[in-house]
C-alpha positions as a printed NumPy array, in Angstrom:
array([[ 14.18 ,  21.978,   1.347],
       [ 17.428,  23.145,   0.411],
       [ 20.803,  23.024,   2.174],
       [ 19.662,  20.57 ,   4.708],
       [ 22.358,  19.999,   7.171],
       [ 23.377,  15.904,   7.861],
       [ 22.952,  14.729,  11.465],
       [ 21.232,  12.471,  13.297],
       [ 17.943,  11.117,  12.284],
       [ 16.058,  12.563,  15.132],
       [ 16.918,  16.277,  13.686],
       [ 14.695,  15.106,  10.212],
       [ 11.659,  14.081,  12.491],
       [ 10.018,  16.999,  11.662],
       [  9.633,  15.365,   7.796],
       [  7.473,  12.533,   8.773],
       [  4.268,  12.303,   7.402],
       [  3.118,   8.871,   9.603],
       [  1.955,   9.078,  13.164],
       [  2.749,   5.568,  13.284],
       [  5.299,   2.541,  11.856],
       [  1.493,   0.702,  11.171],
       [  0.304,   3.487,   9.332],
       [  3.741,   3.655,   7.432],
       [  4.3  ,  -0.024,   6.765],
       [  0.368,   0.005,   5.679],
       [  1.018,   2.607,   3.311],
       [  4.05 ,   1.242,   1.954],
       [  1.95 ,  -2.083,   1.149],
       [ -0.386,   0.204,  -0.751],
       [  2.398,   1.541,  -2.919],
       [  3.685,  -1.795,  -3.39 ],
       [  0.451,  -3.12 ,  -4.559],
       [  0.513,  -0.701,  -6.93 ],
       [  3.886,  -0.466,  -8.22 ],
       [  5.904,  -3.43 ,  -7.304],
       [  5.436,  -4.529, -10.793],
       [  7.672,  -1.627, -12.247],
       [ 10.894,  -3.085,  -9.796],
       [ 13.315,  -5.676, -10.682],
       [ 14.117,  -8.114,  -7.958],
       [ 17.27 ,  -6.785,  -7.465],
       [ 15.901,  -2.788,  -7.252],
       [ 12.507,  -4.554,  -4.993],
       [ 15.667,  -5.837,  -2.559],
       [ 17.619,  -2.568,  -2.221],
       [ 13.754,  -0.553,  -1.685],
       [ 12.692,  -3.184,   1.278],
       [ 15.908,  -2.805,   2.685],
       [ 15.614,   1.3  ,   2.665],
       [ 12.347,   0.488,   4.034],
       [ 13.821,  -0.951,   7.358],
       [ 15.887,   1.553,   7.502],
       [ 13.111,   3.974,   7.732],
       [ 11.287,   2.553,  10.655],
       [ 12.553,   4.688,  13.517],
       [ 10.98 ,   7.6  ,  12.874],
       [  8.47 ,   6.005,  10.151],
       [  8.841,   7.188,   6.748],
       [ 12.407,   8.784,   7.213],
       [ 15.895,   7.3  ,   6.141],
       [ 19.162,   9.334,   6.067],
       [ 21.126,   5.899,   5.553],
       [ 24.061,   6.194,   2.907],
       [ 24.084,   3.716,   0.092],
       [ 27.023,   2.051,   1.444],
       [ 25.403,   0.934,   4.504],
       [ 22.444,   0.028,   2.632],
       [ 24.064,  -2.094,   0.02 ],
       [ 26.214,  -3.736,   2.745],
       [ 22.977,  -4.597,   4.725],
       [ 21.731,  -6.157,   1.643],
       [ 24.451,  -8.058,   0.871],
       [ 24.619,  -9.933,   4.493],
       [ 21.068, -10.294,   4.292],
       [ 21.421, -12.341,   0.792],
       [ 24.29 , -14.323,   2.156],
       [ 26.743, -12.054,   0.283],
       [ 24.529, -12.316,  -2.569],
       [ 23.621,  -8.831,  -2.672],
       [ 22.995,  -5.651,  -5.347],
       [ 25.321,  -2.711,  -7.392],
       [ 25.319,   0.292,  -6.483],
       [ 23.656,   0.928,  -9.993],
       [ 20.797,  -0.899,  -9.248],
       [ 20.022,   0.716,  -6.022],
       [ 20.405,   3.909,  -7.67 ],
       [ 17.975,   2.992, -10.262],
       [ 15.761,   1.805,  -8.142],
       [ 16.127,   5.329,  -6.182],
       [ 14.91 ,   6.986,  -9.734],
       [ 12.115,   4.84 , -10.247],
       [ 10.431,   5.014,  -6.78 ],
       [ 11.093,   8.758,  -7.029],
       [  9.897,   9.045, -10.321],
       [  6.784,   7.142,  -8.837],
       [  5.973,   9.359,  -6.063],
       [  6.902,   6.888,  -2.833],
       [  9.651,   8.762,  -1.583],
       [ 10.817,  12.365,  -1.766],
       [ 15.017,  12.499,  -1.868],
       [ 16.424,  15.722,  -0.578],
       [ 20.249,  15.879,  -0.4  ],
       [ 22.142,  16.908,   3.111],
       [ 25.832,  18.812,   3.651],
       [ 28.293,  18.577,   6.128],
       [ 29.223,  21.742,   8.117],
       [ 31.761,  22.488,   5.457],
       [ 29.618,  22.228,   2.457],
       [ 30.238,  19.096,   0.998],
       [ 27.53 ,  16.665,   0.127],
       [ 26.649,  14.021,   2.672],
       [ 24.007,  11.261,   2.357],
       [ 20.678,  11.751,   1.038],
       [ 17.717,  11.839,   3.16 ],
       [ 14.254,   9.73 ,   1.798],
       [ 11.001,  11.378,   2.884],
       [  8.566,   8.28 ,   2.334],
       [  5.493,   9.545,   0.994],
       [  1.625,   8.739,   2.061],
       [ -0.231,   6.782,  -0.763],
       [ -2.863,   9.032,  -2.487],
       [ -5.606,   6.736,  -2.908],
       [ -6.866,   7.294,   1.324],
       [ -6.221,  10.941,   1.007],
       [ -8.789,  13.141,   0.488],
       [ -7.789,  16.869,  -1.606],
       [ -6.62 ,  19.386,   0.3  ],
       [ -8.162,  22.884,  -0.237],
       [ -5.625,  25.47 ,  -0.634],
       [ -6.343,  29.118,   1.491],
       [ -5.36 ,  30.945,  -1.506],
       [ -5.557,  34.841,  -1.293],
       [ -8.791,  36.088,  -3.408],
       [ -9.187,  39.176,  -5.332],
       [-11.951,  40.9  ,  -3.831],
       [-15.001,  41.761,  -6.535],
       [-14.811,  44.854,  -8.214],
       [-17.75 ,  47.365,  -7.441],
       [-18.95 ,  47.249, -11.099],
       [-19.967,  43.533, -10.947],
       [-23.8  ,  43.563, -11.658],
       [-26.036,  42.043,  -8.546],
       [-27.754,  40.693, -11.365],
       [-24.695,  38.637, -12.348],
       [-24.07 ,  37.624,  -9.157],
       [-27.435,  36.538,  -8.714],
       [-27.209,  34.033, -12.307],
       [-23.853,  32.672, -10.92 ],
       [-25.094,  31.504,  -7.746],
       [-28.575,  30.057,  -9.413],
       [-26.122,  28.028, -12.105],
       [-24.257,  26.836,  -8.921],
       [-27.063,  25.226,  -7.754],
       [-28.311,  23.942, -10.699],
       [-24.853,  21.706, -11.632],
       [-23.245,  19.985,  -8.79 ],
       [-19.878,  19.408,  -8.89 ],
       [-18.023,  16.227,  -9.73 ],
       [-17.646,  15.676,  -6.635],
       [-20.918,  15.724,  -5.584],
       [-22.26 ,  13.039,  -8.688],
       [-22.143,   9.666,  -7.696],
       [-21.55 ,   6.647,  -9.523],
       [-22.971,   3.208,  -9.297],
       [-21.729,  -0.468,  -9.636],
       [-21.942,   0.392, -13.933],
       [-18.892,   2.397, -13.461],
       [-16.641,   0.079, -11.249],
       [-13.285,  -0.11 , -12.68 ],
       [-12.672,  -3.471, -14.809],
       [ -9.636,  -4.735, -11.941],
       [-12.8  ,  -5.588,  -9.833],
       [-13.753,  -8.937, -10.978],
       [-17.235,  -8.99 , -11.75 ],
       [-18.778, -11.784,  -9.572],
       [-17.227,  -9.758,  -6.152],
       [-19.007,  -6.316,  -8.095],
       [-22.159,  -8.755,  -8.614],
       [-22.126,  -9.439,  -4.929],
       [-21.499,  -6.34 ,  -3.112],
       [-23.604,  -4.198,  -5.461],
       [-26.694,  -5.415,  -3.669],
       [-25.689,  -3.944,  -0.715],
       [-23.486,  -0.963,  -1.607],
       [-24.241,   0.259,  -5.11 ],
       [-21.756,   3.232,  -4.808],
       [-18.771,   2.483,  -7.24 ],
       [-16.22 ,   4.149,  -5.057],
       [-17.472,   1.609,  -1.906],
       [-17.532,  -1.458,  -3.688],
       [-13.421,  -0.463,  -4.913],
       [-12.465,   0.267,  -1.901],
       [-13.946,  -3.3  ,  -0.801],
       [-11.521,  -5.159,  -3.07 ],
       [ -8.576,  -2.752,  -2.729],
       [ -8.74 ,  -3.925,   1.1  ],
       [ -8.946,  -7.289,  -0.507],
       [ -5.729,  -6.929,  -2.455],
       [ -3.701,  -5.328,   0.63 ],
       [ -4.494,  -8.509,   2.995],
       [ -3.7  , -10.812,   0.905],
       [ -0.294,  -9.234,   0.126],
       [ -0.039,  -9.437,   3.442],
       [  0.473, -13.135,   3.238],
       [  2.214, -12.65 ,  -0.48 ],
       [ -1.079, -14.337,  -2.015],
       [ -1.946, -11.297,  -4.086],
       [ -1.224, -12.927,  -7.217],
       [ -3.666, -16.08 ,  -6.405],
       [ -6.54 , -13.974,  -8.15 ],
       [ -8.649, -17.354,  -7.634],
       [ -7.785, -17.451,  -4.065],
       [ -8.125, -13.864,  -3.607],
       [-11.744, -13.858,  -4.929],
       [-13.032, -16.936,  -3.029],
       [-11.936, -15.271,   0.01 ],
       [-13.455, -12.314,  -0.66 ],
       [-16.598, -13.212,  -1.602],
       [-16.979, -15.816,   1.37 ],
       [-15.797, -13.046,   3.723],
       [-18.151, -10.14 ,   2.351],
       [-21.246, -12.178,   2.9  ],
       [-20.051, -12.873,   6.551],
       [-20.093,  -9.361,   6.922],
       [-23.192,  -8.905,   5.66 ],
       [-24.875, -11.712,   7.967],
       [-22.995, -10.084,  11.07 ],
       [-24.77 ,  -6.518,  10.259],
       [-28.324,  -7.753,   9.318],
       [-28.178, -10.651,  12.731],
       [-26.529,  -7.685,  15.051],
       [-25.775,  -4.365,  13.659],
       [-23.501,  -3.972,  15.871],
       [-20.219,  -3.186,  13.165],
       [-19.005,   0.4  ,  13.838],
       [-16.351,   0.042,  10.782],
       [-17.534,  -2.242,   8.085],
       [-14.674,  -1.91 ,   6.022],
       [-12.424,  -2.772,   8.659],
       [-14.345,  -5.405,  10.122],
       [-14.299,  -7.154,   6.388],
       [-10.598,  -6.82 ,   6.592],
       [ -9.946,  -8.45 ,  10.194],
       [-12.358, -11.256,   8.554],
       [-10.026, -11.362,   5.361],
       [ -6.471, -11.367,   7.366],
       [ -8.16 , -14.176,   9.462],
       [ -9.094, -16.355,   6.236],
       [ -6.039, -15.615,   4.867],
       [ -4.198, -16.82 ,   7.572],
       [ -6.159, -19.653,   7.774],
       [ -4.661, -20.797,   4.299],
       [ -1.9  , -19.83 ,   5.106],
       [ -1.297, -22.143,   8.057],
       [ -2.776, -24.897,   5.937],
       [  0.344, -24.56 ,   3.128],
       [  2.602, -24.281,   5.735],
       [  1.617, -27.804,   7.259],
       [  1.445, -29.488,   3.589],
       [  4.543, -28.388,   3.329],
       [  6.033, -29.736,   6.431],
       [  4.223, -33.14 ,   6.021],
       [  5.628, -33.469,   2.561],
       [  8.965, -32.604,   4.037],
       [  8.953, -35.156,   6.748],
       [  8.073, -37.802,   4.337],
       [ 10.672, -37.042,   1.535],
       [ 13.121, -36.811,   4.869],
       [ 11.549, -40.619,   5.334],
       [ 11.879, -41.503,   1.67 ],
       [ 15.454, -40.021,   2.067],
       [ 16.392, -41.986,   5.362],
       [ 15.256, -45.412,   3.695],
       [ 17.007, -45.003,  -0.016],
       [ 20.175, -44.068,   2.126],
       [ 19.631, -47.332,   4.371],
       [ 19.081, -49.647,   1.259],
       [ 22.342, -48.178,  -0.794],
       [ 24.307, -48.761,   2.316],
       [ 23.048, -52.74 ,   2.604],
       [ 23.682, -53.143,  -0.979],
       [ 27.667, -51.443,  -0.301]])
């Protein structure tokens, strides 16, 4: 994509690779689960800020820095980031895979703002096979060669084809969830993808480094799952019912800090009102 021509935003709609701001902002959670680590909090404010700015056709941006920085810094209360650090945090997320950064000209030539093409997380998507043209098989091929190649075809599946079972679940899983779910799905892949929906609602509600939390929830909602599907069987989507069960535990908790916290509020604001009222008897 070279010599891309600045405009509107509308003219880069074509780029997109989201059908939808939920699929977008879902698989910007997914990269962020991933990666968020490898940002400073300064670079993490200048990439949630491009982020907004790429919500009106999902997953595109053609903002300059400029207006990005300056949107940052009135978000902040003037408390905002360099332009070094947003351009390091442009490297790094690059670097990373989340976005793709093509650069646009003006009619004249000269360089204009860049354009970000966020990209889909890899995890959900499945390899593409590539129409590639073939050679066709020279005449001198033996059918008796052919013949061997297609038997030792059938004799080794691919990788692909080999599953693996709970023994081969990758160590982020805690085992107790792994001990759980393997009685029900003993696929490796299934009982991942379980706690990687795990992970994304409760970043949802910024719990995802509660790893207690996270793990009591998802245990207690898995086995309501499992009593839904063997008292109806009526769950189309398992794997997205277990997530709507999640989001509503996780809420749930949420709600609960949120009232702690207001209750110890209003009675520090008490505490406050009556050390204000004794100081003023004793003046």
């Amino acid at each position: 994509m070279k010599n891309l021509k600045s405009g509107s935003i509308e003219q880069f709609e074509k780029f997109s690779q989201f059908e939808s701001l939920k699929e977008f902002n879902h698989h910007v959670e997914q990269w962020m689960l991933e990666y968020k680590a490898e940002f400073s909090k300064g670079e993490l404010m200048g990439l949630k800020r491009l982020v907004r700015f790429a919500v009106k056709i999902p997953g595109i941006c053609n903002a300059k820095i400029g207006t990005v920085l300056a949107a940052v810094h009135k978000e902040y209360n003037n408390n905002g980031i360099s332009r070094s650090t947003f351009k390091r945090m442009i490297i790094k997320a690059k670097n990373l895979g989340i976005f793709t950064v093509c650069e646009t000209e003006r009619k004249n030539g000269s360089q204009s703002s860049n354009l970000y093409i966020f990209n889909r997380f890899p995890s959900y998507e499945p390899p593409k096979q590539e129409i590639m043209d073939q050679p066709k098989e020279t005449n001198n091929l033996l059918q008796t060669e052919k013949e061997q190649k297609n038997n030792k075809r059938k004799e080794q599946p691919s990788a692909s084809e080999i599953k693996i079972d709970h023994n081969f679940v990758s160590s982020r899983v805690p085992k107790p969830f792994v001990d759980l779910v393997k009685y029900f799905f003993t696929d490796a892949k299934t009982i991942e993808e379980y706690w990687h929906m795990t992970k994304i609602a409760a970043y949802g509600f910024d719990l995802a480094h509660a790893t207690e939390l996270m793990l009591d929830v998802a245990i207690d909602s898995f086995r309501q799952l499992i009593r839904k599907l063997k008292l109806t069987g009526t769950v189309n989507n398992p794997i997205a019912y277990y997530y709507g069960i999640l989001k509503n535990k996780f809420f749930q908790h949420y709600e609960q800090v949120i009232q702690i916290e207001t209750d110890g509020n209003e009675e520090e604001n008490d505490y406050t009102s009556l050390l204000y009222s004794a100081i003023s008897h004793v003046l």
